[in-house]
mmCIF file of C-alpha atoms (C1' of nucleotides) in Angstrom:
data_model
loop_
_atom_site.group_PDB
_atom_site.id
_atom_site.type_symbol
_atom_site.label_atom_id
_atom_site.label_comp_id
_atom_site.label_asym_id
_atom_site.label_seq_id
_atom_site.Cartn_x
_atom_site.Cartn_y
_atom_site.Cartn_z
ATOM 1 C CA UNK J 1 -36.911 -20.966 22.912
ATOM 2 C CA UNK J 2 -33.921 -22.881 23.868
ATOM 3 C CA UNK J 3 -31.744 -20.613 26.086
ATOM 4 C CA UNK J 4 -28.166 -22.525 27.756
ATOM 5 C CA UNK J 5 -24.977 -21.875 29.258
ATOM 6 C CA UNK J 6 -24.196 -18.203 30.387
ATOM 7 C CA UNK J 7 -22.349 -17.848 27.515
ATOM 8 C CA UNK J 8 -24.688 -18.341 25.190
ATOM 9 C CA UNK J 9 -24.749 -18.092 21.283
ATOM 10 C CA UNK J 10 -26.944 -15.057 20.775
ATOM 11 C CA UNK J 11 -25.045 -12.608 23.712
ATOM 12 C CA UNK J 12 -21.919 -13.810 22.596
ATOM 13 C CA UNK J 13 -22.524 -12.490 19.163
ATOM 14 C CA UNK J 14 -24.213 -9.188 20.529
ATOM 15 C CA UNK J 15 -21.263 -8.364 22.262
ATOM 16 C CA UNK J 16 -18.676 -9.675 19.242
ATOM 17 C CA UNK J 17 -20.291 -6.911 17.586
ATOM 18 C CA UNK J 18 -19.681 -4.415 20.566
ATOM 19 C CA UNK J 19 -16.135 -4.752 22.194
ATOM 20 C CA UNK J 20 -14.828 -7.682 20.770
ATOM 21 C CA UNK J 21 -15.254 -6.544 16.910
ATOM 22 C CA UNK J 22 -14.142 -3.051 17.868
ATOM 23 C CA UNK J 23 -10.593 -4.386 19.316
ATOM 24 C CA UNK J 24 -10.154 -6.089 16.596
ATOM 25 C CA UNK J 25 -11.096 -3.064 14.072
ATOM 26 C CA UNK J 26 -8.630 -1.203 16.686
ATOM 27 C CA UNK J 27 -6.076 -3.654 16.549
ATOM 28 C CA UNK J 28 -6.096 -3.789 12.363
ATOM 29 C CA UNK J 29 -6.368 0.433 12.090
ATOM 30 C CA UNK J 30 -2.960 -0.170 14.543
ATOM 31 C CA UNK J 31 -1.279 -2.273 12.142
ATOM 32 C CA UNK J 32 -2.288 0.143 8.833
ATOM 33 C CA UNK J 33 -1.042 2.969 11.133
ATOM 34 C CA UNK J 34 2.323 1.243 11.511
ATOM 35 C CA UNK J 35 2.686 0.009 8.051
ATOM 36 C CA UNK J 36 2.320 2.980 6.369
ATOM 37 C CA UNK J 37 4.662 5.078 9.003
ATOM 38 C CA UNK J 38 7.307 2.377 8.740
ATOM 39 C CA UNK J 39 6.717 2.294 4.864
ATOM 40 C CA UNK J 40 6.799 5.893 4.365
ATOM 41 C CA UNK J 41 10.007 6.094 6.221
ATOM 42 C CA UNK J 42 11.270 3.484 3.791
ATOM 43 C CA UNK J 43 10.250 4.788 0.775
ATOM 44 C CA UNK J 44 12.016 7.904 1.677
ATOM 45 C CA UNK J 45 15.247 6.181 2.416
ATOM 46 C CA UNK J 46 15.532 4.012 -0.277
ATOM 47 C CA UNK J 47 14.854 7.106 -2.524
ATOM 48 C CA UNK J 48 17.283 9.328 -0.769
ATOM 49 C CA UNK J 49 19.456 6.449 -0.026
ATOM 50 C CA UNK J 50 19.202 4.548 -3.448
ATOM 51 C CA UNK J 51 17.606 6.337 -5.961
ATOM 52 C CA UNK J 52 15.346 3.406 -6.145
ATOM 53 C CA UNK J 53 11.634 2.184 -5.070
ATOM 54 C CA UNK J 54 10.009 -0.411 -2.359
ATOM 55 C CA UNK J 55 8.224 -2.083 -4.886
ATOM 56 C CA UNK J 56 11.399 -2.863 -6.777
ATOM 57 C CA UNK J 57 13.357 -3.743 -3.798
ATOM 58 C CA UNK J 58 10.547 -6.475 -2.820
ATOM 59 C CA UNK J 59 10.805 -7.820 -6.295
ATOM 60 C CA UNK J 60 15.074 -8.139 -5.933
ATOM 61 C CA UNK J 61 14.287 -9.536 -2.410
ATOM 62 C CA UNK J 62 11.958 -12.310 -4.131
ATOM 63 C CA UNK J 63 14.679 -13.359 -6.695
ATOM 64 C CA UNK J 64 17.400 -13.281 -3.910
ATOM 65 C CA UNK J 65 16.237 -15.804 -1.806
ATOM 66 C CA UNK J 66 15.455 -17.742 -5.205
ATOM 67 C CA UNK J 67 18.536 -17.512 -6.724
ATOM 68 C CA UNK J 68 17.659 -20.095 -9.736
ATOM 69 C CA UNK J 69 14.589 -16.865 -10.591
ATOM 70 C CA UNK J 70 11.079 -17.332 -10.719
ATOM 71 C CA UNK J 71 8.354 -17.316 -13.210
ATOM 72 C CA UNK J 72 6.510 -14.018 -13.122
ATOM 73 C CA UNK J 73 3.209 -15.916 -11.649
ATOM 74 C CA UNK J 74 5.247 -17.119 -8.848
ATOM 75 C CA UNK J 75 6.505 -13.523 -8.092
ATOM 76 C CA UNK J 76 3.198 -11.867 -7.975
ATOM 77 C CA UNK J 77 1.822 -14.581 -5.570
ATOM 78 C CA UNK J 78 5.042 -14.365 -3.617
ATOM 79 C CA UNK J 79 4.304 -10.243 -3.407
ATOM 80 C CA UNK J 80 0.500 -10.733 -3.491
ATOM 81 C CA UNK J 81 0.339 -8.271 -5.547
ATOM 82 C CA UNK J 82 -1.454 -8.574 -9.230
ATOM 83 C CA UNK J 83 0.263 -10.175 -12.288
ATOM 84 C CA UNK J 84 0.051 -6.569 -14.270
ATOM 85 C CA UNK J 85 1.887 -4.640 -11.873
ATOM 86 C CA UNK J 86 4.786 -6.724 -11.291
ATOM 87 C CA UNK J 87 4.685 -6.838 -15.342
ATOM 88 C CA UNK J 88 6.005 -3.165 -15.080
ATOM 89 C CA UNK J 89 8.762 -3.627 -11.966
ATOM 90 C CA UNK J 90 10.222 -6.529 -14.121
ATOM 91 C CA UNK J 91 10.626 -3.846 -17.343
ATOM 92 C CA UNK J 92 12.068 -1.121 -15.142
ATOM 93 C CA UNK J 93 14.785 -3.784 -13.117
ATOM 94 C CA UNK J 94 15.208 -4.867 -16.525
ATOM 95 C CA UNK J 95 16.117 -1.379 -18.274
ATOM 96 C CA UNK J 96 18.412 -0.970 -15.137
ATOM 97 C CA UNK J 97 20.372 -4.162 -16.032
ATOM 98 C CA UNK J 98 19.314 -5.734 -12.525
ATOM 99 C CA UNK J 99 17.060 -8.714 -13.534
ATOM 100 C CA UNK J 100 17.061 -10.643 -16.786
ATOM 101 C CA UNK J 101 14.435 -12.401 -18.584
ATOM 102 C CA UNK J 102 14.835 -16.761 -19.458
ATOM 103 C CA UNK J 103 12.752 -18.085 -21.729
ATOM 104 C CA UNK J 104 11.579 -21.625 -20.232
ATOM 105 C CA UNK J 105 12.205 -24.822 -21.540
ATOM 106 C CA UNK J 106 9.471 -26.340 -22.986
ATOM 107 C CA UNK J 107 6.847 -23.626 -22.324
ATOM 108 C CA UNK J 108 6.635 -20.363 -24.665
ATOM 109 C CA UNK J 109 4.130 -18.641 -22.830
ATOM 110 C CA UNK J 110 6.455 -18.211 -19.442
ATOM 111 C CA UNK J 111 9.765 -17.056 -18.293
ATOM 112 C CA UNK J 112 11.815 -16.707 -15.900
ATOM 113 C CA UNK J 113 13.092 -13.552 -14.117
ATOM 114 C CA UNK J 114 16.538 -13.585 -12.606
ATOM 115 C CA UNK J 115 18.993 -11.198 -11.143
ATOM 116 C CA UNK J 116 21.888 -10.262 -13.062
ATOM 117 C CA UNK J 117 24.980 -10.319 -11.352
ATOM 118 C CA UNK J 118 24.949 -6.676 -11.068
ATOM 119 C CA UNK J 119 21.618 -7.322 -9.981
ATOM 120 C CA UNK J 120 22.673 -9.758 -6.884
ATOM 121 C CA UNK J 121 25.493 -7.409 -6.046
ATOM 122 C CA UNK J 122 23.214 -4.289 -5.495
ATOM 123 C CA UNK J 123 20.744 -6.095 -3.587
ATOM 124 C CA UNK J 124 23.116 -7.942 -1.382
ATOM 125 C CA UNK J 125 24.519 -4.413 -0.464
ATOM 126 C CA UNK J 126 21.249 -2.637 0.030
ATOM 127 C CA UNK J 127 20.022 -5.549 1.792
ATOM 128 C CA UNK J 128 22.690 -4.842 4.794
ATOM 129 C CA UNK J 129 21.190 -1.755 4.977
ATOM 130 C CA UNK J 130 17.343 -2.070 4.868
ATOM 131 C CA UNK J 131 18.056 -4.041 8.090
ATOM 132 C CA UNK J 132 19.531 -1.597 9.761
ATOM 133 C CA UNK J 133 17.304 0.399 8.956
ATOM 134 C CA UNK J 134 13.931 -1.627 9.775
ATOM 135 C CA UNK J 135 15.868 -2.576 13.093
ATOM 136 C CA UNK J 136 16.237 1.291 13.781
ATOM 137 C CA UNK J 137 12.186 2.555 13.197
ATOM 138 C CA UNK J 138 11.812 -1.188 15.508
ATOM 139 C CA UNK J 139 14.590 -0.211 17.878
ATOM 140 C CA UNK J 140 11.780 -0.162 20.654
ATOM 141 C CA UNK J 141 10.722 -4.102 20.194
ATOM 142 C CA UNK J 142 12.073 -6.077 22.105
ATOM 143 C CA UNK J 143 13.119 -9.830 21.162
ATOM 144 C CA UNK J 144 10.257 -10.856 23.363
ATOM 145 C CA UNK J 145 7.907 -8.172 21.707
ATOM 146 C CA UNK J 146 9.176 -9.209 18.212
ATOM 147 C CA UNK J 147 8.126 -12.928 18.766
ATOM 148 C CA UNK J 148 4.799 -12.278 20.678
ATOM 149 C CA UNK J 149 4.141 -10.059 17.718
ATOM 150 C CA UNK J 150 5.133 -12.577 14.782
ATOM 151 C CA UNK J 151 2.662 -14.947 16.631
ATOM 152 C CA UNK J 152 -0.368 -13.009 16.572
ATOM 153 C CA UNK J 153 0.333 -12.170 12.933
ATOM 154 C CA UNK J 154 0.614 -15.064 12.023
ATOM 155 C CA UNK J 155 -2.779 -16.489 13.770
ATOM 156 C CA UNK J 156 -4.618 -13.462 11.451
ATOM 157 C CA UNK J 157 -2.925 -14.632 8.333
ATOM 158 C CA UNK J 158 -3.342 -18.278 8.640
ATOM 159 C CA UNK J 159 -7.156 -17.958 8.711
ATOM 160 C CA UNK J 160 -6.455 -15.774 5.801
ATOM 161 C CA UNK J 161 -4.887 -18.089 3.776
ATOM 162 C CA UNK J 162 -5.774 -18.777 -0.057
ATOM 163 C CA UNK J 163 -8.274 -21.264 0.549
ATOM 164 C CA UNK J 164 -7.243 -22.770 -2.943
ATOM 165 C CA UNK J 165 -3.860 -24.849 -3.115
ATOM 166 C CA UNK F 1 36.720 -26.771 19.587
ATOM 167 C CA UNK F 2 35.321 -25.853 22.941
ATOM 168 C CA UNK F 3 33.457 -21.991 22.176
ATOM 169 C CA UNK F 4 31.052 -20.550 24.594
ATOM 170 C CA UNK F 5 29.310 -17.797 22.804
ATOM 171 C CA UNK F 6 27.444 -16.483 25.893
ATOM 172 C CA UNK F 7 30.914 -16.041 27.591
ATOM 173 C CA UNK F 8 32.372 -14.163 24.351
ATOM 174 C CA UNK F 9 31.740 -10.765 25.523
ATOM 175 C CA UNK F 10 33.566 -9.720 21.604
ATOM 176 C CA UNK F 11 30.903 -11.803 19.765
ATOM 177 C CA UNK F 12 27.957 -10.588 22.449
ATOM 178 C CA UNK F 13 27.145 -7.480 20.266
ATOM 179 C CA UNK F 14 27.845 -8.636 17.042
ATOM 180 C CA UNK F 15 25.368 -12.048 17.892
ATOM 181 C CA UNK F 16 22.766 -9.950 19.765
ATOM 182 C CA UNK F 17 22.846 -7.373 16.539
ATOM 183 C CA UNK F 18 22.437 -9.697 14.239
ATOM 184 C CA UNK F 19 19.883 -11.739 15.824
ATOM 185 C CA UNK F 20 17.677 -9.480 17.495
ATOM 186 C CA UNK F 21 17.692 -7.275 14.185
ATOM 187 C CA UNK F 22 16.568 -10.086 12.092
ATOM 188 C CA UNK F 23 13.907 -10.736 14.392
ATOM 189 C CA UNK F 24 12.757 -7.132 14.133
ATOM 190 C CA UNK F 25 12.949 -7.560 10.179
ATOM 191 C CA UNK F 26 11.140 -10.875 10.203
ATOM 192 C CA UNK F 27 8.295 -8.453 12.397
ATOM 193 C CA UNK F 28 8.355 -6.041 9.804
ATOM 194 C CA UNK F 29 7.980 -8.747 7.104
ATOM 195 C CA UNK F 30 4.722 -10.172 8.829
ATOM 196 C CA UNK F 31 3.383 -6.344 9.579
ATOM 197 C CA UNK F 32 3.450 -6.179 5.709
ATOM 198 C CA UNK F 33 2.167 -9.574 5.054
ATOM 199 C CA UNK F 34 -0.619 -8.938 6.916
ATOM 200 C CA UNK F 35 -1.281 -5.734 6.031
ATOM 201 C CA UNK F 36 -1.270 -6.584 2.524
ATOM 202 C CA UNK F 37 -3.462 -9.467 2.698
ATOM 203 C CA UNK F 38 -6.336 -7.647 4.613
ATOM 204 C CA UNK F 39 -6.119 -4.854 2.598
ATOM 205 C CA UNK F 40 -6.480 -6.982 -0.534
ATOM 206 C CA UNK F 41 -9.632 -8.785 0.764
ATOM 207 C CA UNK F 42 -11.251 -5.904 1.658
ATOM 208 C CA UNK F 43 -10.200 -3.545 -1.230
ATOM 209 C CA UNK F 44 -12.232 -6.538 -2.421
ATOM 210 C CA UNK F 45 -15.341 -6.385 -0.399
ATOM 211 C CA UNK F 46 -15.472 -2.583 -1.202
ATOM 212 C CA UNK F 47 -15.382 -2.687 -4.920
ATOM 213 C CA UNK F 48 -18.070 -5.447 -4.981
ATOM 214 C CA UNK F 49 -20.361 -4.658 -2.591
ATOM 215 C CA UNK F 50 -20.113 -1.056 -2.311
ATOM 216 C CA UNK F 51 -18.868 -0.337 -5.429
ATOM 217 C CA UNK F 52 -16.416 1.919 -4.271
ATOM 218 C CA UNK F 53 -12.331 1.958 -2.751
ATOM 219 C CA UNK F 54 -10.556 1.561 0.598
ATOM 220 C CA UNK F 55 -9.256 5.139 0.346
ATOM 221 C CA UNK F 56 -12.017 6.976 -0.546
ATOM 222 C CA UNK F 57 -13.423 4.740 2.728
ATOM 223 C CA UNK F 58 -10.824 6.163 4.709
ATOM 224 C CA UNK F 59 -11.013 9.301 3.379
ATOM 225 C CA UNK F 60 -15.102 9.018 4.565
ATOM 226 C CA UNK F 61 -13.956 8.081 7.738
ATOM 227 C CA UNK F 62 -11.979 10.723 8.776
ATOM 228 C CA UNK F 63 -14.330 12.822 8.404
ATOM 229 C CA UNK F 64 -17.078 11.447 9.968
ATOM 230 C CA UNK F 65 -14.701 11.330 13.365
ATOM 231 C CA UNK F 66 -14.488 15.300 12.475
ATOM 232 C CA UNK F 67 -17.762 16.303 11.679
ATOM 233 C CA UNK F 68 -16.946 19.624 11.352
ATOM 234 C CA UNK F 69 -15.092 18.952 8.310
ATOM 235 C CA UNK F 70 -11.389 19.006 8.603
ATOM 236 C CA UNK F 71 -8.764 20.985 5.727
ATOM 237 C CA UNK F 72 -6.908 19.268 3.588
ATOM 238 C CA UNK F 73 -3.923 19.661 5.366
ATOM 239 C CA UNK F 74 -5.517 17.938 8.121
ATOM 240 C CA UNK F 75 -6.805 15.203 6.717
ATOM 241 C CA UNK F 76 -3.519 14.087 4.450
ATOM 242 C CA UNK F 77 -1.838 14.446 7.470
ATOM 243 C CA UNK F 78 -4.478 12.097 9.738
ATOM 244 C CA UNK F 79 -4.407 9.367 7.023
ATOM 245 C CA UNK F 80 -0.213 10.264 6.511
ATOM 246 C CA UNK F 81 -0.490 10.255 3.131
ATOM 247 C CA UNK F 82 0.383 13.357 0.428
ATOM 248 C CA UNK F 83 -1.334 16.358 0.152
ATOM 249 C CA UNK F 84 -1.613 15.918 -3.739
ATOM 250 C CA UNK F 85 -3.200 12.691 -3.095
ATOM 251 C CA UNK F 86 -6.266 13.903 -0.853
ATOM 252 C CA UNK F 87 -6.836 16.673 -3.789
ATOM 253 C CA UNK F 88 -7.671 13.843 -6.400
ATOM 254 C CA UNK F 89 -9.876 11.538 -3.910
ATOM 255 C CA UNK F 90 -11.455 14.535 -2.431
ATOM 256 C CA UNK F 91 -12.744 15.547 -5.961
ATOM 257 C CA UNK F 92 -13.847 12.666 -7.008
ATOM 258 C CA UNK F 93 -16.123 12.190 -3.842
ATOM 259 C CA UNK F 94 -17.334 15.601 -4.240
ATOM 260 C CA UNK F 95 -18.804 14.600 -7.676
ATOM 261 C CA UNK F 96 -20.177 11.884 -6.230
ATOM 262 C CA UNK F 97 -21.718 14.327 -3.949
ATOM 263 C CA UNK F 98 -20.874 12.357 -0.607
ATOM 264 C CA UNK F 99 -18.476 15.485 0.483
ATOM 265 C CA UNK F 100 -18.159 19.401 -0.077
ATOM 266 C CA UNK F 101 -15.804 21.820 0.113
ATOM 267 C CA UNK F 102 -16.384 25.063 2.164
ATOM 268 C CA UNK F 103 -14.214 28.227 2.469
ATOM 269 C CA UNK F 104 -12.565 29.163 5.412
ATOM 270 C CA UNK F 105 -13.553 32.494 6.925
ATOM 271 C CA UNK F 106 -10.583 34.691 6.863
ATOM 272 C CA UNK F 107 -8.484 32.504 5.021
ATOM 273 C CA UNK F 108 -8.764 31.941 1.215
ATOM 274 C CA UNK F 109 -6.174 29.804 0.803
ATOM 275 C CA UNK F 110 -7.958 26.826 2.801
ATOM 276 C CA UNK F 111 -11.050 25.139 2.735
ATOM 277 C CA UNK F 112 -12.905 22.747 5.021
ATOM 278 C CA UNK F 113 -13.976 19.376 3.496
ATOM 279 C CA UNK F 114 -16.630 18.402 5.512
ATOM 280 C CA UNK F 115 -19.634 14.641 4.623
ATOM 281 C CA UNK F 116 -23.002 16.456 3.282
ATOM 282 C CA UNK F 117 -25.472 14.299 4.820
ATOM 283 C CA UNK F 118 -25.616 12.005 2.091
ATOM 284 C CA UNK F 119 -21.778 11.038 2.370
ATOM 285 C CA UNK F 120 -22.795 10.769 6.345
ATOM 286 C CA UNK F 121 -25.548 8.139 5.895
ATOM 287 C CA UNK F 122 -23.924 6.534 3.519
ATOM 288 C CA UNK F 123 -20.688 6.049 5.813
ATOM 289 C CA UNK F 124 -22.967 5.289 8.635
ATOM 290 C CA UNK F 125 -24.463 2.395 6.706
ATOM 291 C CA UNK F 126 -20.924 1.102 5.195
ATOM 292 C CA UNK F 127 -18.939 1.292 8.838
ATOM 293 C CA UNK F 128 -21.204 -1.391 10.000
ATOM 294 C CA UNK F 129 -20.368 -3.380 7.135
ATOM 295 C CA UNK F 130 -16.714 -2.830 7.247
ATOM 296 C CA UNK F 131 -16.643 -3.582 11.065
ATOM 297 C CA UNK F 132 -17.605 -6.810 10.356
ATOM 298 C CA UNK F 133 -15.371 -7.757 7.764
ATOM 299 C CA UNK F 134 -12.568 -6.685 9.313
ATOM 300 C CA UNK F 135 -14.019 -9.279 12.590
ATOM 301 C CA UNK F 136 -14.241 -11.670 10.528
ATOM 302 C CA UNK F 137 -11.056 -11.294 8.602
ATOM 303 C CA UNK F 138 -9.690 -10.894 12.593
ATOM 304 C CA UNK F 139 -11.667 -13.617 14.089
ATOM 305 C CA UNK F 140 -8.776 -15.995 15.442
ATOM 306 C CA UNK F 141 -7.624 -12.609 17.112
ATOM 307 C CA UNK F 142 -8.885 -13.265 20.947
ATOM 308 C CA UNK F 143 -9.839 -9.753 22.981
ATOM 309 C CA UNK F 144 -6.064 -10.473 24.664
ATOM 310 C CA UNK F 145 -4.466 -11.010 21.004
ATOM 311 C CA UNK F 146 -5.751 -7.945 20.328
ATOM 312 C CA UNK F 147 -5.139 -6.149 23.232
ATOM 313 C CA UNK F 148 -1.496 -7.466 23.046
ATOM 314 C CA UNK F 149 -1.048 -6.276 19.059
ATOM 315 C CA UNK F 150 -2.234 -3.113 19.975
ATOM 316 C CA UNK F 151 0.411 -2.229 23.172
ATOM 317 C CA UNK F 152 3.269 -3.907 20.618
ATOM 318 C CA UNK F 153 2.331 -1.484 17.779
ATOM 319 C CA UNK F 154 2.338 1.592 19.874
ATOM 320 C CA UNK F 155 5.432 1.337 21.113
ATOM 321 C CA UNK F 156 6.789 0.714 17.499
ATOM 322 C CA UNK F 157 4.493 3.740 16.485
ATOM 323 C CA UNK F 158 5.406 6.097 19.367
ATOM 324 C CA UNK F 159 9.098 5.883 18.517
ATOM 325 C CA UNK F 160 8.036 7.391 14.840
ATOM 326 C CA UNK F 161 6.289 9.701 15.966
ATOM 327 C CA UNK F 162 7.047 12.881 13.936
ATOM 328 C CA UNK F 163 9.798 14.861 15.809
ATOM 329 C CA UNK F 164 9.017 18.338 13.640
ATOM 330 C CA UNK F 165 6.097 19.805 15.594
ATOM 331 C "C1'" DT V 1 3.076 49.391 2.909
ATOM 332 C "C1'" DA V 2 6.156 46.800 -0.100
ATOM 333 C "C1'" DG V 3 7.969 42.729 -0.541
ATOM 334 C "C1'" DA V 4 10.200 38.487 1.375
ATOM 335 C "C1'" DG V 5 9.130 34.378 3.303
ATOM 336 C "C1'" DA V 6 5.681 31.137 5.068
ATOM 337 C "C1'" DT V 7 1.567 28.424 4.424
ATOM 338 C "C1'" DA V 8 -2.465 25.876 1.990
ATOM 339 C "C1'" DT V 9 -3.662 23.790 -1.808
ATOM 340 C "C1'" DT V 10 -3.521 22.200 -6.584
ATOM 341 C "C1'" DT V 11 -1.155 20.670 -10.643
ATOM 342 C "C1'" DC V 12 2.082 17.742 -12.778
ATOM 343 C "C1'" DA V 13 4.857 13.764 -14.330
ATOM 344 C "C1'" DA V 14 6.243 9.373 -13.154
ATOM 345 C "C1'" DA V 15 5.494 5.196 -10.855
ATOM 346 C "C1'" DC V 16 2.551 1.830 -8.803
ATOM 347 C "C1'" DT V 17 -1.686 -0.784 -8.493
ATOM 348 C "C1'" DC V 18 -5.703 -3.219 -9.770
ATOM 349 C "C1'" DA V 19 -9.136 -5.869 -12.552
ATOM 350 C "C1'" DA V 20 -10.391 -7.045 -16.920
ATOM 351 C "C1'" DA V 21 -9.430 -7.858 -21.682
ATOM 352 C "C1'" DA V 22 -6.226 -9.418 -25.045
ATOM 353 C "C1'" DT V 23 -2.530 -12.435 -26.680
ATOM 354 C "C1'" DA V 24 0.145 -16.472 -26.964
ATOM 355 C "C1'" DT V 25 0.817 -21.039 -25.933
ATOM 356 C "C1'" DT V 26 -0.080 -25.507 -23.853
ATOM 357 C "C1'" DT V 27 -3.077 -29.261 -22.402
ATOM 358 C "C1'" DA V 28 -7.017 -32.030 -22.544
ATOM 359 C "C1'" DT V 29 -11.025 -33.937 -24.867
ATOM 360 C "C1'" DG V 30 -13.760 -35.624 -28.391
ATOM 361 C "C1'" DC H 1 -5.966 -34.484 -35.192
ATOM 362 C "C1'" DA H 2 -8.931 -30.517 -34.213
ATOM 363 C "C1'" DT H 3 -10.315 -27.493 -31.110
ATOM 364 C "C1'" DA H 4 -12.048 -26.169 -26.638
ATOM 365 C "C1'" DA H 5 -10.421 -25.155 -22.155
ATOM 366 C "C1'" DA H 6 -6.711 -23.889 -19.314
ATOM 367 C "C1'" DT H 7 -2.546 -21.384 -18.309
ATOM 368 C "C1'" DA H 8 1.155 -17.566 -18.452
ATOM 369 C "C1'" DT H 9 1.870 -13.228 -19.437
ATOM 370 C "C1'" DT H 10 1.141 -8.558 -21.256
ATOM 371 C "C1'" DT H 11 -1.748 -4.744 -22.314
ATOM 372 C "C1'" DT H 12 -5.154 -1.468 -21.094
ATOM 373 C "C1'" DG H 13 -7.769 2.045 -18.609
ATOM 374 C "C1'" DA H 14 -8.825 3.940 -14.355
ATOM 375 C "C1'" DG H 15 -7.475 5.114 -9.864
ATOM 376 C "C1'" DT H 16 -4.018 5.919 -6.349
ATOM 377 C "C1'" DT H 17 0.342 7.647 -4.792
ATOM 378 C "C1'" DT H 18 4.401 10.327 -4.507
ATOM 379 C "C1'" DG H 19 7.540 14.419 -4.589
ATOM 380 C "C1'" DA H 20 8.304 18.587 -6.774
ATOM 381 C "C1'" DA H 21 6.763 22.680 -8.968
ATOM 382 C "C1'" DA H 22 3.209 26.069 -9.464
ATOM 383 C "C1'" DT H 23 -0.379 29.073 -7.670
ATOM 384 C "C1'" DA H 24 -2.719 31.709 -4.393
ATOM 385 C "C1'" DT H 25 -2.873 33.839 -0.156
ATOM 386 C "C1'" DC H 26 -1.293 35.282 4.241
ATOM 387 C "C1'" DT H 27 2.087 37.207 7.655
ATOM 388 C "C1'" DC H 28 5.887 39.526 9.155
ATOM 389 C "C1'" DT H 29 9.275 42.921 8.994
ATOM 390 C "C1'" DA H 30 11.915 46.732 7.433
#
DNA sequence: TAGAGATATTTCAAACTCAAAATATTTATG
DNA sequence: CATAAATATTTTGAGTTTGAAATATCTCTA
């Protein structure tokens, strides 16, 4: 048997499994801690607040920053969340005169969901106001904090990535 | 024009507002990126390989850190999610037989949920499993990543702490 | 001790969510 | 051109989730 360097294959995965796979289960139970406090707080306030959902304010925050709409595909990727269920956000935005649906050009099958102007004006407003209120529940990160933390986030979800594309 | 914003003591709070808000938004935005894309991939894992969901998982795993079986109360409150919800998951793992229900002496209004000792080995045997998903799903995240994630999450969790109590 | 208020849980209706099946349409292949 | 495969979306059924109302029980106080 071939033993080398101190830091050898086999110990290094024994103890992976011991403290290094525990910080990490620590450190992902930590960030589905603060997601769902943060999102429950948000929930509420956009109820209270707006009479209105999170899941329909991430679908008017998709179609704001693409002002020209998107195809429904494009939305549930952008949400990661399944075709189906955005399917039923789009019907209820709809019924509330806040998103429209385009037929596309050359391709029955798809369309394109857009805000209405009433649409764009209501999220632009709310907007203002989610921010103030995410910067409030974050009022204790600092600018350093906020940057350290975007960086380690973004390591986890890189390796995540669709592997497809 | 000759402006010096870091001189414009006017403009200070506005910029430093506005900046260091979006920063905590952008935070917030990867939290949930994140979040979502783990909990996709291993909503995943469970379904195929255990044939079974993340809450009913975490539902598991309360209760094995209480092992004298915790009320409902409790345990909606330790995973921060609705009373009404624990009811229906709770049920449903009682039919599959990997929990029970037992009265509370002197109080008939409560009852403890507690793992029979099938929901316990099973748990044991899946918590091994999940462990090393979630360090593999993690494994760019170095012990000082993690370490790091963990300090910047508290203090974001610590200021939402409930205040009733 | 009667009854008002508090507490623990369940029930309920509506919304969200998923994965899989169904539908409609387009593209590619023979 | 016919039609098989691929693509875009909706529908479906089951489960999860919420907030509010309902139910059951307990506690406190007059």
């Amino acid at each position: 048997m071939n033993m080398n360097h101190s830091d050898d294959q086999r110990d290094q995965m024994d103890n992976e499994t011991s403290d290094l796979s525990k910080a990490r289960l620590r450190a992902w139970l930590q960030i589905l801690k603060v997601s769902r406090k943060i999102e429950g707080e948000l929930r509420e306030k956009m109820r209270i607040e707006f009479g209105s959902t999170l899941p329909r304010f991430d679908v008017l925050a998709a179609l704001y920053r693409e002002r020209d709409g998107m195809r429904m595909s494009e939305l549930s990727k952008s949400l990661m969340v399944s075709n189906g269920n955005v399917t039923g956000i789009v019907d209820r935005l709809v019924s509330e005169g806040l998103l429209v649906r385009v037929p596309v050009e050359n391709d029955r099958r798809a369309s394109i969901v857009r805000l209405t102007e009433a649409g764009e004006k209501d999220f632009a407003e709310r907007a203002l106001v989610h921010e103030a209120w995410v910067s409030e529940l974050f009022s204790d990160l600092s600018a350093r904090d906020a940057d350290g933390l975007i960086r380690i986030l973004r390591t986890i979800s890189h390796h995540n990535e669709a592997p497809h594309d």
